[in-house]
Coordinates of C-alpha atoms and ligand atoms in Angstrom, one line a residue:
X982 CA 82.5 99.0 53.3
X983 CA 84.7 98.5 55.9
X984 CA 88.1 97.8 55.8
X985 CA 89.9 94.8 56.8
X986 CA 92.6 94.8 60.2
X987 CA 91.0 98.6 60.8
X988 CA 93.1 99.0 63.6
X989 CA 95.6 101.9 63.5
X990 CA 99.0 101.1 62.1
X991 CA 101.4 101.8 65.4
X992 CA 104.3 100.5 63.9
X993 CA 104.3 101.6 60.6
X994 CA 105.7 105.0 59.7
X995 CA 103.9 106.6 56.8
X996 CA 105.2 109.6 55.4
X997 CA 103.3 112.4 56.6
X998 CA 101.6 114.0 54.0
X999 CA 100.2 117.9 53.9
X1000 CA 97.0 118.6 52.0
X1001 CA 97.8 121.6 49.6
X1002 CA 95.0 124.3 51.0
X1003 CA 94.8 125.8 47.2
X1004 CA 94.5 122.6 45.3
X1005 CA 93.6 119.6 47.9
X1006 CA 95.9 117.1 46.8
X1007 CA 98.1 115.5 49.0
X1008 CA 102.1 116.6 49.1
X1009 CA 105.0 115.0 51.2
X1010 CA 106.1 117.8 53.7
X1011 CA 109.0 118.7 51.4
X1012 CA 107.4 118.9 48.3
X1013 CA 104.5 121.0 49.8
X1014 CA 106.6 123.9 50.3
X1015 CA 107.8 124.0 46.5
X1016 CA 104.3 122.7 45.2
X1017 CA 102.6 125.4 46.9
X1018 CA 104.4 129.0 45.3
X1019 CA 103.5 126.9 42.5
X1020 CA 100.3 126.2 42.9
X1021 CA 99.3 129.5 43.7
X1022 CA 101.1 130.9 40.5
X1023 CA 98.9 128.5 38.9
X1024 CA 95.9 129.6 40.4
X1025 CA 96.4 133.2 39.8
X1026 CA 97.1 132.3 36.1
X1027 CA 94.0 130.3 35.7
X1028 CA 92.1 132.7 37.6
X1029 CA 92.9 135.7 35.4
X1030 CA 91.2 133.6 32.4
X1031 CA 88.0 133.1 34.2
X1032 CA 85.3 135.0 33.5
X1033 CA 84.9 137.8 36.0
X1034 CA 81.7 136.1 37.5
X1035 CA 83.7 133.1 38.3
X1036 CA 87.1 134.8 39.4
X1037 CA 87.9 134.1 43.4
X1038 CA 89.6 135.5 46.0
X1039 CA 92.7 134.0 46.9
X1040 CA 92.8 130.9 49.0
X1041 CA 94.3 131.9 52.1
X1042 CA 96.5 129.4 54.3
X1043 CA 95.4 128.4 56.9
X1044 CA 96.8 129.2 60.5
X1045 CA 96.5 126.3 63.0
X1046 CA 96.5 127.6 66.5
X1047 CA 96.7 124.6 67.7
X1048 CA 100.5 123.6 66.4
X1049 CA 101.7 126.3 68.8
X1050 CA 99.4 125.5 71.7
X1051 CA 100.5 121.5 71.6
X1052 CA 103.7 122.5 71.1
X1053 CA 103.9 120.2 67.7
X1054 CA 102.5 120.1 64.2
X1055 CA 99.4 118.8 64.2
X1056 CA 98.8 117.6 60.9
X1057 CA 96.0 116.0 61.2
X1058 CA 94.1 119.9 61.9
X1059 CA 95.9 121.5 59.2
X1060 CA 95.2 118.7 56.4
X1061 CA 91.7 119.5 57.7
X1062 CA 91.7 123.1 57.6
X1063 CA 93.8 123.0 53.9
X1064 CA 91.1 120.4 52.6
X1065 CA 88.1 122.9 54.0
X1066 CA 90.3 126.1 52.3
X1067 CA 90.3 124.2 48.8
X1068 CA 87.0 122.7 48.8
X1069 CA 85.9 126.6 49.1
X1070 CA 87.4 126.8 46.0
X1071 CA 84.8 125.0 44.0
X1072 CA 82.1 126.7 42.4
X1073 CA 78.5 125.0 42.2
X1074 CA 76.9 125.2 38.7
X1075 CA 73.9 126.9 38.6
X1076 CA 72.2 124.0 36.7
X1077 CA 72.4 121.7 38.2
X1078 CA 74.2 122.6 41.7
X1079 CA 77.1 120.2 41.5
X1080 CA 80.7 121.5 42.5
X1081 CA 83.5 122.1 39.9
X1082 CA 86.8 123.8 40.3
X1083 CA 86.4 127.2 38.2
X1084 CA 88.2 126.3 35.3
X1085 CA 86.4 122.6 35.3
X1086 CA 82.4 124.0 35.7
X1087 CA 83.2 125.8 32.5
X1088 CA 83.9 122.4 30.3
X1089 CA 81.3 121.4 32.7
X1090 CA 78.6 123.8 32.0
X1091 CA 79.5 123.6 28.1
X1092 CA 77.7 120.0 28.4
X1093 CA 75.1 120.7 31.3
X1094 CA 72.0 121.7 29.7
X1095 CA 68.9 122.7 32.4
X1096 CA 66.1 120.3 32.3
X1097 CA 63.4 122.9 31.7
X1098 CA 63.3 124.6 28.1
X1099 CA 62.6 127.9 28.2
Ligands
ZN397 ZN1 98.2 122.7 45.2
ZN398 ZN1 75.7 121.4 35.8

């Protein structure tokens, strides 16, 4: 589908948004940087309840080179790189290879029953 007056908004200013690289959702730049210390807190939290199997390392930020090389913030590369950092985050479910955040594949898996009995 596509959508209607596609064109690129010139005139419009949209407040930029920044893609929180732990979580994926979408924060205004000021919020980011207080969502994020809590976000991690967060993650580390509901990591230390997983299951040891399903524990991850900690989502690293990403660096954009590219914000120094341009000489400004290129948002567009570091939403990218911050969506790329928390979809490495998801864990596929060895049933029935769909992608879950930890905590979700374990509610998930609770109702995801291979097709094969063994
Ligand atoms: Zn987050
Ligand atoms: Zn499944």
């Amino acid at each position: 589908m596509k959508a209607p007056n596609g064109d690129k908004p010139t005139m419009i200013r949209r407040p930029p948004t920044v893609v929180c690289y732990i979580c994926g959702r979408e924060y205004g730049t000021k919020s980011i940087s207080i969502h994020e210390p809590q976000c991690l807190k967060k993650w580390h939290n509901e990591n230390n309840l997983l299951p040891k199997e399903l524990r991850r390392p900690e989502p690293r930020k990403p660096e954009i080179r590219t914000i120094a090389a341009k000489g400004f913030y290129d948002l567009d590369a570091l939403n990218e790189a911050a969506w790329t950092s928390a979809q490495s985050q998801l864990v596929p479910c060895n049933l029935c290879g769909r992608t879950f955040l930890p905590d979700r594949l374990i509610v998930h898996q609770r109702s995801c029953k291979p097709k094969a009995s063994k």
